[in-house]
Coordinates of C-alpha atoms in Angstrom, one line a residue:
Chain A
X1 CA 17.9 78.1 -24.7
X2 CA 17.0 75.1 -21.9
X3 CA 17.0 73.0 -25.7
X4 CA 20.1 72.4 -25.1
X5 CA 21.0 71.0 -22.7
X6 CA 18.7 68.7 -22.8
X7 CA 21.0 65.2 -22.1
X8 CA 20.6 63.8 -24.9
X9 CA 22.2 59.8 -23.2
X10 CA 19.6 60.2 -20.7
X11 CA 17.2 59.6 -23.8
X12 CA 19.6 57.7 -25.7
X13 CA 19.4 55.2 -21.9
X14 CA 15.5 54.8 -21.5
X15 CA 14.8 54.7 -25.1
X16 CA 16.9 51.8 -25.4
X17 CA 15.9 50.5 -21.5
X18 CA 12.3 50.6 -23.3
X19 CA 13.5 49.0 -26.2
X20 CA 15.2 45.4 -24.9
X21 CA 12.1 45.2 -21.6
X22 CA 9.6 45.2 -25.1
X23 CA 10.8 43.0 -26.7
X24 CA 12.1 41.7 -23.1
X25 CA 7.9 40.9 -23.0
X26 CA 7.0 40.3 -26.2
X27 CA 8.7 37.7 -26.6
X28 CA 8.6 36.2 -22.5
X29 CA 4.8 36.4 -23.8
X30 CA 5.0 34.2 -26.7
X31 CA 7.2 31.3 -25.7
X32 CA 4.6 31.6 -22.7
X33 CA 2.0 30.7 -25.6
X34 CA 4.1 26.9 -25.5
X35 CA 5.2 26.8 -21.7
X36 CA 1.3 26.8 -21.6
X37 CA 0.8 24.6 -24.3
X38 CA 3.6 22.5 -22.7
X39 CA 3.2 22.7 -19.5
X40 CA -0.6 21.5 -19.8
X41 CA 0.5 18.7 -21.7
X42 CA 3.3 17.2 -19.2
X43 CA -0.2 17.5 -17.0
X44 CA -2.3 16.0 -18.8
X45 CA 0.4 12.8 -19.8
X46 CA 1.6 14.0 -23.2
X47 CA 4.7 14.8 -24.9
X48 CA 3.1 19.1 -26.3
X49 CA 4.0 20.8 -29.8
X50 CA 7.9 18.4 -30.7
X51 CA 6.6 19.3 -34.2
X52 CA 8.3 22.6 -35.2
X53 CA 11.6 23.2 -34.9
X54 CA 13.7 21.5 -31.1
X55 CA 11.3 20.5 -29.0
X56 CA 8.9 22.7 -30.9
X57 CA 11.0 25.7 -29.3
X58 CA 9.4 27.4 -33.2
X59 CA 6.1 27.1 -32.6
X60 CA 5.2 30.1 -31.7
X61 CA 6.5 31.5 -34.7
X62 CA 4.3 29.7 -36.1
X63 CA 1.0 29.9 -34.8
X64 CA 2.6 33.8 -34.5
X65 CA 3.2 33.7 -38.1
X66 CA -0.4 32.0 -39.0
X67 CA -2.7 34.9 -37.3
X68 CA -1.1 37.2 -39.8
X69 CA -1.1 35.6 -42.9
X70 CA -4.6 34.8 -41.5
X71 CA -8.0 36.5 -43.4
X72 CA -8.6 40.0 -42.2
X73 CA -12.7 39.6 -41.5
X74 CA -14.0 43.4 -39.8
X75 CA -18.2 42.8 -39.9
X76 CA -20.4 44.8 -42.5
X77 CA -22.1 46.4 -39.0
X78 CA -19.9 46.5 -36.9
X79 CA -17.7 49.9 -36.1
X80 CA -14.4 50.3 -37.8
X81 CA -12.5 52.6 -36.3
X82 CA -13.8 50.6 -32.3
X83 CA -13.3 47.7 -34.3
X84 CA -9.5 47.9 -34.5
X85 CA -9.3 50.0 -31.2
X86 CA -10.2 47.3 -29.2
X87 CA -7.3 44.7 -29.6
X88 CA -4.9 48.3 -29.8
X89 CA -5.8 49.2 -26.1
X90 CA -5.5 45.7 -24.8
X91 CA -1.9 45.0 -26.7
X92 CA -1.1 48.7 -25.3
X93 CA -1.7 48.7 -21.4
X94 CA -0.6 45.3 -21.4
X95 CA 2.5 47.1 -23.3
X96 CA 2.8 50.0 -20.8
X97 CA 2.5 48.9 -17.5
X98 CA 6.0 47.1 -17.5
X99 CA 7.7 51.1 -18.0
X100 CA 7.4 51.2 -13.5
X101 CA 9.3 47.5 -12.8
X102 CA 11.9 47.7 -11.4
X103 CA 13.2 44.6 -13.0
X104 CA 16.8 45.8 -11.6
X105 CA 19.6 47.7 -9.6
X106 CA 21.7 50.0 -11.1
X107 CA 24.6 49.4 -14.1
X108 CA 27.5 51.5 -13.7
X109 CA 28.3 51.8 -17.3
X110 CA 31.8 54.4 -19.4
X111 CA 30.6 56.1 -15.7
X112 CA 27.2 56.5 -15.7
X113 CA 24.8 55.0 -13.7
X114 CA 21.7 53.6 -15.5
X115 CA 18.7 52.2 -13.9
X116 CA 17.0 49.1 -14.7
X117 CA 14.0 50.7 -14.4
X118 CA 12.1 53.1 -16.5
X119 CA 10.6 55.4 -15.0
X120 CA 10.5 55.6 -10.7
X121 CA 7.6 57.5 -10.4
X122 CA 6.4 57.9 -7.1
X123 CA 3.3 56.7 -7.5
X124 CA 4.4 53.6 -8.8
X125 CA 1.3 51.1 -8.4
X126 CA -0.7 54.1 -9.4
X127 CA 0.5 53.7 -12.3
X128 CA -0.2 49.8 -12.4
X129 CA -3.7 50.5 -11.7
X130 CA -4.3 52.8 -12.9
X131 CA -3.7 51.4 -16.8
X132 CA -4.2 47.7 -15.1
X133 CA -8.6 48.5 -15.5
X134 CA -7.9 50.7 -18.9
X135 CA -7.9 47.2 -20.1
X136 CA -11.1 46.9 -19.7
X137 CA -11.8 49.6 -22.7
X138 CA -10.3 47.1 -25.1
X139 CA -12.3 44.0 -24.3
X140 CA -15.2 46.9 -23.5
X141 CA -15.0 48.4 -27.0
X142 CA -14.0 44.7 -28.4
X143 CA -16.6 43.4 -27.3
X144 CA -19.2 46.7 -28.7
X145 CA -17.9 47.1 -32.0
X146 CA -18.6 43.3 -33.2
X147 CA -22.2 44.0 -33.5
X148 CA -22.2 40.7 -31.8
X149 CA -24.8 39.9 -28.7
X150 CA -22.8 37.1 -27.5
X151 CA -19.7 39.5 -27.8
X152 CA -21.7 41.7 -26.3
X153 CA -22.7 39.5 -23.0
X154 CA -18.8 38.0 -22.5
X155 CA -18.1 41.6 -22.8
X156 CA -19.8 42.8 -19.5
X157 CA -19.6 39.4 -17.9
X158 CA -14.9 40.0 -18.6
X159 CA -15.3 43.9 -17.0
X160 CA -17.1 43.1 -14.7
X161 CA -14.8 40.2 -13.2
X162 CA -12.3 42.6 -14.1
X163 CA -13.3 45.8 -11.9
X164 CA -14.6 43.0 -9.2
X165 CA -11.6 41.5 -8.9
X166 CA -10.0 44.5 -8.9
X167 CA -11.8 45.9 -5.6
X168 CA -10.6 43.8 -3.0
X169 CA -7.1 43.5 -4.9
X170 CA -6.9 47.3 -4.3
X171 CA -7.8 46.4 -0.4
X172 CA -5.3 44.0 -0.6
X173 CA -2.2 46.2 -1.8
X174 CA -3.4 49.3 1.5
X175 CA -2.3 47.4 3.5
X176 CA 1.1 45.9 2.4
X177 CA 1.5 50.3 2.0
X178 CA 1.0 50.7 4.5
X179 CA 3.5 48.2 6.0
X180 CA 5.8 49.5 2.9
X181 CA 4.6 53.5 2.8
X182 CA 5.8 54.4 -0.6
X183 CA 3.5 54.1 -3.9
X184 CA 7.2 53.5 -5.1
X185 CA 7.9 50.0 -6.5
X186 CA 11.8 50.8 -6.5
X187 CA 11.5 51.3 -1.8
X188 CA 9.2 48.1 -1.6
X189 CA 12.4 46.1 -3.6
X190 CA 15.3 48.4 -1.1
X191 CA 12.7 47.3 1.4
X192 CA 12.0 43.8 1.3
X193 CA 16.1 43.8 -0.7
X194 CA 17.3 44.9 3.5
X195 CA 15.0 42.9 5.7
X196 CA 12.3 39.9 4.6
X197 CA 10.7 39.3 1.9
X198 CA 6.9 41.6 1.5
X199 CA 5.5 37.8 1.5
X200 CA 6.1 37.2 5.4
X201 CA 4.1 40.5 6.8
X202 CA 1.1 39.7 4.4
X203 CA 0.8 36.2 3.0
X204 CA -2.9 37.0 3.7
X205 CA -2.3 40.0 0.7
X206 CA 0.3 38.2 -1.0
X207 CA -3.2 35.5 -0.8
X208 CA -5.7 37.9 -2.3
X209 CA -3.8 39.6 -4.2
X210 CA -2.9 36.5 -6.5
X211 CA -6.5 35.0 -7.0
X212 CA -7.3 38.4 -8.0
X213 CA -4.3 38.9 -10.2
X214 CA -5.9 35.7 -12.3
X215 CA -9.3 37.2 -12.2
X216 CA -7.9 40.0 -13.6
X217 CA -5.8 38.0 -16.8
X218 CA -8.8 36.7 -17.1
X219 CA -7.4 33.0 -16.0
X220 CA -8.8 29.6 -14.7
X221 CA -10.3 29.0 -12.4
X222 CA -11.7 32.9 -13.4
X223 CA -11.6 32.6 -17.3
X224 CA -15.3 32.7 -17.6
X225 CA -15.1 35.5 -20.6
X226 CA -14.0 33.0 -22.5
X227 CA -14.2 29.7 -21.7
X228 CA -12.6 27.8 -24.5
X229 CA -14.8 24.4 -23.7
X230 CA -18.3 26.2 -23.2
X231 CA -18.4 29.2 -25.5
X232 CA -17.5 30.0 -29.6
X233 CA -15.6 32.1 -28.3
X234 CA -15.8 35.6 -26.8
X235 CA -15.6 38.8 -26.3
X236 CA -13.1 38.4 -28.8
X237 CA -15.5 36.6 -30.8
X238 CA -16.0 38.6 -34.4
X239 CA -11.8 38.9 -34.4
X240 CA -10.2 37.4 -36.6
X241 CA -6.3 37.1 -38.0
X242 CA -3.3 39.2 -35.2
X243 CA -6.4 40.8 -34.3
X244 CA -7.8 37.6 -32.0
X245 CA -4.0 37.5 -31.7
X246 CA -3.2 41.0 -29.8
X247 CA -6.4 40.1 -27.1
X248 CA -4.6 36.1 -26.8
X249 CA -0.7 37.7 -26.4
X250 CA -1.8 41.1 -24.7
X251 CA -3.2 38.3 -21.6
X252 CA -0.5 36.7 -22.4
X253 CA 2.2 39.9 -21.6
X254 CA -0.6 40.7 -18.4
X255 CA 0.0 37.4 -17.7
X256 CA 3.8 38.1 -17.5
X257 CA 3.5 41.6 -15.6
X258 CA 1.3 40.5 -13.1
X259 CA 3.8 38.0 -11.7
X260 CA 7.2 40.6 -12.2
X261 CA 3.9 42.8 -10.1
X262 CA 3.5 40.2 -7.4
X263 CA 7.2 38.9 -7.8
X264 CA 8.1 42.7 -7.2
X265 CA 5.5 42.4 -4.4
X266 CA 5.7 40.1 -1.6
X267 CA 9.0 38.0 -3.1
X268 CA 11.8 40.7 -3.3
X269 CA 11.4 42.0 -6.5
X270 CA 15.3 42.1 -8.2
X271 CA 17.2 40.6 -4.1
X272 CA 18.0 37.9 -3.2
X273 CA 19.0 36.7 -0.5
X274 CA 22.7 36.6 1.1
X275 CA 22.5 39.8 -1.7
X276 CA 24.8 40.8 0.1
X277 CA 27.0 39.7 2.2
X278 CA 28.8 38.2 -0.6
X279 CA 31.4 40.9 -2.6
X280 CA 30.5 41.3 -6.0
X281 CA 30.7 44.2 -7.6
X282 CA 27.7 46.2 -9.0
X283 CA 27.2 45.7 -12.1
X284 CA 27.9 41.7 -11.5
X285 CA 24.7 41.8 -9.1
X286 CA 22.8 43.6 -10.8
X287 CA 22.7 41.7 -13.0
X288 CA 22.3 38.6 -10.5
X289 CA 19.6 40.6 -9.2
X290 CA 18.4 40.7 -13.0
X291 CA 18.3 36.8 -12.7
X292 CA 16.5 36.3 -9.9
X293 CA 13.2 38.8 -10.2
X294 CA 13.6 36.7 -14.0
X295 CA 13.2 33.5 -12.2
X296 CA 10.6 34.6 -10.0
X297 CA 9.1 35.7 -12.2
X298 CA 8.5 32.9 -14.9
X299 CA 7.9 30.7 -11.2
X300 CA 5.3 33.3 -11.0
X301 CA 4.1 32.6 -14.4
X302 CA 4.9 28.1 -14.2
X303 CA 2.5 29.0 -11.9
X304 CA 0.1 30.3 -13.4
X305 CA -0.2 27.5 -16.1
X306 CA -0.4 25.3 -12.6
X307 CA -3.4 26.3 -12.2
X308 CA -4.9 26.4 -15.0
X309 CA -4.5 23.1 -16.2
X310 CA -5.4 22.2 -12.3
X311 CA -8.4 23.6 -11.6
X312 CA -11.9 23.8 -12.7
X313 CA -13.3 26.8 -13.6
X314 CA -16.2 28.1 -12.0
X315 CA -19.3 29.6 -11.9
X316 CA -20.4 32.1 -13.1
X317 CA -22.6 33.5 -9.6
X318 CA -19.7 31.2 -7.7
X319 CA -17.4 34.3 -8.8
X320 CA -19.0 36.6 -8.3
X321 CA -20.1 35.8 -4.8
X322 CA -16.3 34.7 -4.0
X323 CA -15.3 38.8 -5.0
X324 CA -17.8 40.3 -3.3
X325 CA -18.9 38.2 -0.2
X326 CA -14.9 36.5 0.4
X327 CA -12.3 38.0 -1.0
X328 CA -13.4 41.3 0.5
X329 CA -14.8 41.6 4.0
X330 CA -11.2 39.5 3.7
X331 CA -9.0 42.1 1.7
X332 CA -10.7 45.0 4.1
X333 CA -9.8 43.0 7.8
X334 CA -6.1 41.6 6.4
X335 CA -6.2 45.4 6.4
X336 CA -7.5 46.0 10.1
X337 CA -5.8 44.0 10.9
X338 CA -2.0 45.6 9.3
X339 CA -3.2 48.9 10.7
X340 CA -3.4 47.2 14.3
X341 CA -0.5 45.9 14.0
X342 CA 1.6 48.9 12.7
X343 CA -0.9 51.1 15.5
X344 CA 0.5 48.9 18.1
X345 CA 4.4 48.6 17.6
X346 CA 3.9 52.3 17.3
X347 CA 2.8 52.5 21.0
Chain B
X1 CA -32.6 -2.8 -5.0
X2 CA -30.1 -5.1 -4.2
X3 CA -27.1 -4.1 -5.1
X4 CA -25.7 -6.4 -8.4
X5 CA -21.8 -5.2 -6.2
X6 CA -20.9 -5.1 -3.2
X7 CA -19.3 -2.5 -4.2
X8 CA -21.7 0.8 -3.5
X9 CA -21.3 3.6 -1.9
X10 CA -23.5 5.8 -0.9
X11 CA -23.5 10.1 -1.6
X12 CA -22.0 11.7 1.1
X13 CA -25.1 14.3 1.4
X14 CA -23.2 15.8 4.6
X15 CA -22.4 19.5 4.6
X16 CA -19.1 20.7 4.1
X17 CA -17.4 21.4 6.8
X18 CA -15.6 24.5 6.5
X19 CA -12.1 23.1 6.5
X20 CA -13.8 21.9 3.1
X21 CA -15.5 24.8 2.4
X22 CA -12.0 27.2 2.7
X23 CA -11.2 25.1 -0.7
X24 CA -8.0 25.9 -0.4
X25 CA -7.1 22.0 0.9
X26 CA -8.5 20.3 -1.6
X27 CA -6.7 22.7 -4.8
X28 CA -3.8 22.3 -2.8
X29 CA -4.4 18.1 -3.2
X30 CA -5.1 18.7 -6.4
X31 CA -2.8 20.9 -7.3
X32 CA -0.2 18.2 -6.0
X33 CA -1.9 15.5 -7.9
X34 CA -1.1 17.6 -11.5
X35 CA 2.4 18.5 -10.0
X36 CA 3.3 14.5 -9.9
X37 CA 1.5 14.2 -13.5
X38 CA 4.3 16.1 -14.8
X39 CA 6.8 13.9 -14.9
X40 CA 4.9 10.6 -15.2
X41 CA 6.2 8.2 -17.8
X42 CA 4.0 10.3 -21.0
X43 CA 1.3 8.4 -22.4
X44 CA 1.9 9.5 -26.0
X45 CA 5.2 8.6 -28.1
X46 CA 5.4 10.8 -31.0
X47 CA 4.1 9.0 -33.6
X48 CA 6.0 9.6 -37.3
X49 CA 9.2 8.2 -35.7
X50 CA 8.3 6.5 -32.4
X51 CA 6.2 3.8 -32.6
X52 CA 4.5 1.7 -30.5
X53 CA 5.1 -2.4 -31.2
X54 CA 2.4 -4.3 -31.7
X55 CA 0.7 -6.9 -29.7
X56 CA 2.0 -10.4 -31.4
X57 CA -1.7 -11.2 -32.3
X58 CA -1.7 -7.6 -34.1
X59 CA -4.1 -8.7 -37.1
X60 CA -3.6 -5.4 -39.7
X61 CA -3.3 -5.0 -43.6
X62 CA -4.4 -9.4 -45.4
X63 CA -1.5 -10.4 -47.8
X64 CA -2.7 -13.2 -50.4
X65 CA 0.5 -15.7 -50.0
X66 CA 3.6 -17.6 -52.5
X67 CA 5.0 -20.3 -52.0
X68 CA 8.3 -21.1 -51.8
X69 CA 8.9 -20.4 -56.5
X70 CA 7.1 -17.8 -56.0
X71 CA 4.0 -19.6 -57.3
X72 CA 0.6 -17.4 -55.8
X73 CA -1.3 -20.3 -53.2
X74 CA -4.8 -18.4 -53.7
X75 CA -6.6 -21.6 -55.5
X76 CA -10.0 -19.2 -55.4
X77 CA -12.5 -21.6 -54.0
X78 CA -14.1 -18.6 -51.8
X79 CA -13.9 -20.4 -48.6
X80 CA -12.5 -16.7 -47.2
X81 CA -15.3 -15.1 -48.9
X82 CA -18.1 -17.1 -47.6
X83 CA -16.5 -16.8 -44.3
X84 CA -16.3 -13.6 -44.4
X85 CA -19.2 -11.8 -42.0
X86 CA -18.6 -8.0 -44.0
X87 CA -18.9 -9.8 -47.3
X88 CA -15.2 -7.9 -48.2
X89 CA -13.9 -9.9 -50.4
X90 CA -14.7 -11.1 -53.6
X91 CA -12.7 -12.7 -55.7
X92 CA -12.9 -14.1 -59.7
X93 CA -11.1 -18.2 -61.0
X94 CA -9.3 -19.1 -63.6
X95 CA -8.3 -22.3 -64.5
X96 CA -4.4 -22.4 -65.3
X97 CA -3.6 -22.5 -68.9
X98 CA -0.6 -24.8 -69.9
X99 CA 3.2 -23.0 -69.2
X100 CA 1.6 -21.0 -66.7
X101 CA 2.6 -23.5 -64.0
X102 CA 5.6 -21.4 -62.9
X103 CA 2.9 -19.1 -61.9
X104 CA -0.1 -19.9 -60.2
X105 CA 0.5 -23.9 -58.1
X106 CA -2.2 -24.7 -58.7
X107 CA -5.2 -25.6 -61.5
X108 CA -6.8 -23.0 -60.3
X109 CA -5.9 -19.4 -59.5
X110 CA -7.9 -16.0 -58.5
X111 CA -7.4 -14.1 -61.9
X112 CA -8.7 -11.2 -59.8
X113 CA -9.1 -11.3 -56.4
X114 CA -10.5 -7.6 -54.2
X115 CA -10.6 -6.9 -49.7
X116 CA -12.8 -3.6 -49.8
X117 CA -10.7 -2.2 -46.4
X118 CA -13.7 0.3 -45.7
X119 CA -15.6 -2.6 -45.2
X120 CA -13.4 -4.7 -43.3
X121 CA -13.0 -5.7 -40.0
X122 CA -9.9 -7.2 -39.1
X123 CA -11.3 -10.3 -37.5
X124 CA -9.1 -12.7 -39.0
X125 CA -11.8 -15.4 -40.4
X126 CA -10.9 -15.5 -44.0
X127 CA -7.3 -16.3 -42.1
X128 CA -8.0 -19.3 -40.5
X129 CA -11.1 -20.3 -43.3
X130 CA -7.5 -20.5 -45.2
X131 CA -7.4 -23.9 -47.2
X132 CA -4.0 -23.3 -48.8
X133 CA -2.5 -21.4 -46.4
X134 CA -3.0 -18.3 -49.6
X135 CA -4.4 -14.9 -46.4
X136 CA -2.7 -13.7 -44.1
X137 CA -3.1 -10.7 -42.2
X138 CA 0.3 -8.9 -41.7
X139 CA 1.5 -6.0 -38.8
X140 CA 0.8 -2.8 -41.1
X141 CA -3.3 -1.1 -41.5
X142 CA -4.4 0.4 -43.8
X143 CA -3.0 3.7 -45.3
X144 CA -5.1 7.3 -45.2
X145 CA -6.8 8.1 -49.1
X146 CA -8.9 10.6 -51.2
X147 CA -12.0 8.2 -52.0
X148 CA -12.5 5.6 -51.6
X149 CA -12.1 3.7 -54.6
X150 CA -8.5 3.5 -52.4
X151 CA -9.1 1.2 -50.8
X152 CA -10.9 -1.7 -52.0
X153 CA -7.6 -3.6 -52.9
X154 CA -6.0 -5.4 -55.8
X155 CA -4.6 -8.6 -56.2
X156 CA -0.9 -6.4 -56.8
X157 CA -1.9 -4.4 -53.4
X158 CA -2.0 -7.6 -51.8
X159 CA -0.2 -10.3 -53.1
X160 CA 3.6 -10.2 -50.7
X161 CA 7.1 -9.3 -52.6
X162 CA 7.8 -12.4 -56.2
X163 CA 10.4 -14.2 -53.5
X164 CA 13.1 -14.8 -56.6
X165 CA 12.4 -12.3 -58.4
X166 CA 12.7 -9.1 -56.5
X167 CA 15.5 -10.3 -55.2

């Protein structure tokens, strides 16, 4: 009976870890909305939300509560099932990516070594790319099922933008993978722990990845699919209540995950300088490492917001030109140069 | 055409140089500017808790003044209504009866005195026109209201409290 030999502790441990990571990404995404408004306000010399709770800290709860109590409208001629499926896919996909990110090294509790990574799959990066590109379906299905030509147009714009920018993103990553020789995110972090951070070897690749991450998250300056001050909504034009909330929320989760991913792949993940010279014991070091990753991630989230409130939006043709005529050739050149250098070093 | 000022600047129509086409230096400069603004003094205040001071010459809601014994100063001469460019002030005069000397300062007084705050432009001409120092403009402004009639301020809204009775 193989059934009896299930390691129940392993399952409990993973379920716990999954819940913690899920709750963490939801809370971070929730407070990103608060952070976004605060950063926007500060950059524009305003005070920002400060009514709900101290410093407006309860604002996201109030916003969420409001969205829950809003009237739920499903357009008469929409396909009901797909209409509900759209935001569900967007939300689910956004939450799934966090599974392969190593949030820390391993903890030792009561003799058990618990890795702070939900699944150390050896194709981690491929998994992320597969899951992230599924997010387009949420947008496409949502826009299509609304039975509104404007939603459909916006979702087509969103989809073509995401697909266009996935290419240079992938090409930038290939250069990184040639360097690391592994698709597992854990390996990538461990390599950076003992060497230099990847951003030192791949500055151009990092830059391309960063720009593409902005485009993938539909963030400014590439937020054409839902340009708030120009369009009346976007692919979520017909959505109301928490289904709209899911679309908006998924965007913030995506932002959190891409920030975590950028820090993991290019900025050492949970590794921080002089980590192994501190002489600390395992568990404490793991917690410090987790904090390091968390701070790096928050830093990138701030960077996302900072860019949003600085750079004006691109025109759609400019967006496409940047993607196809600049980003892809740059990424290809970066890949070729990286390959040539690696070859040159081997001989 | 001759320029009105000597600050006119010709538009630079040269094609962009490579460095400009990169956009990165320009974006970095812009990000520097926005980062500086993160720490700058905020232009807004948390309004109901913190109020900005008005300037000393601020012209707010009108008040009808009383003299030191609490008698109304207004004699309903109508000079304020004549001076008012927005025609916001209306009044009705009445004669003081014997025994009302403690209420009104002079023989004639305003039985009705109304200012329509929706018409009023707060120019302060009424204050200047008043020969009896009866109309003054205070440092508050008209609060919001749900109805138009709520903006027509009568005597009971405008008169300042009695200096002796309300002590």
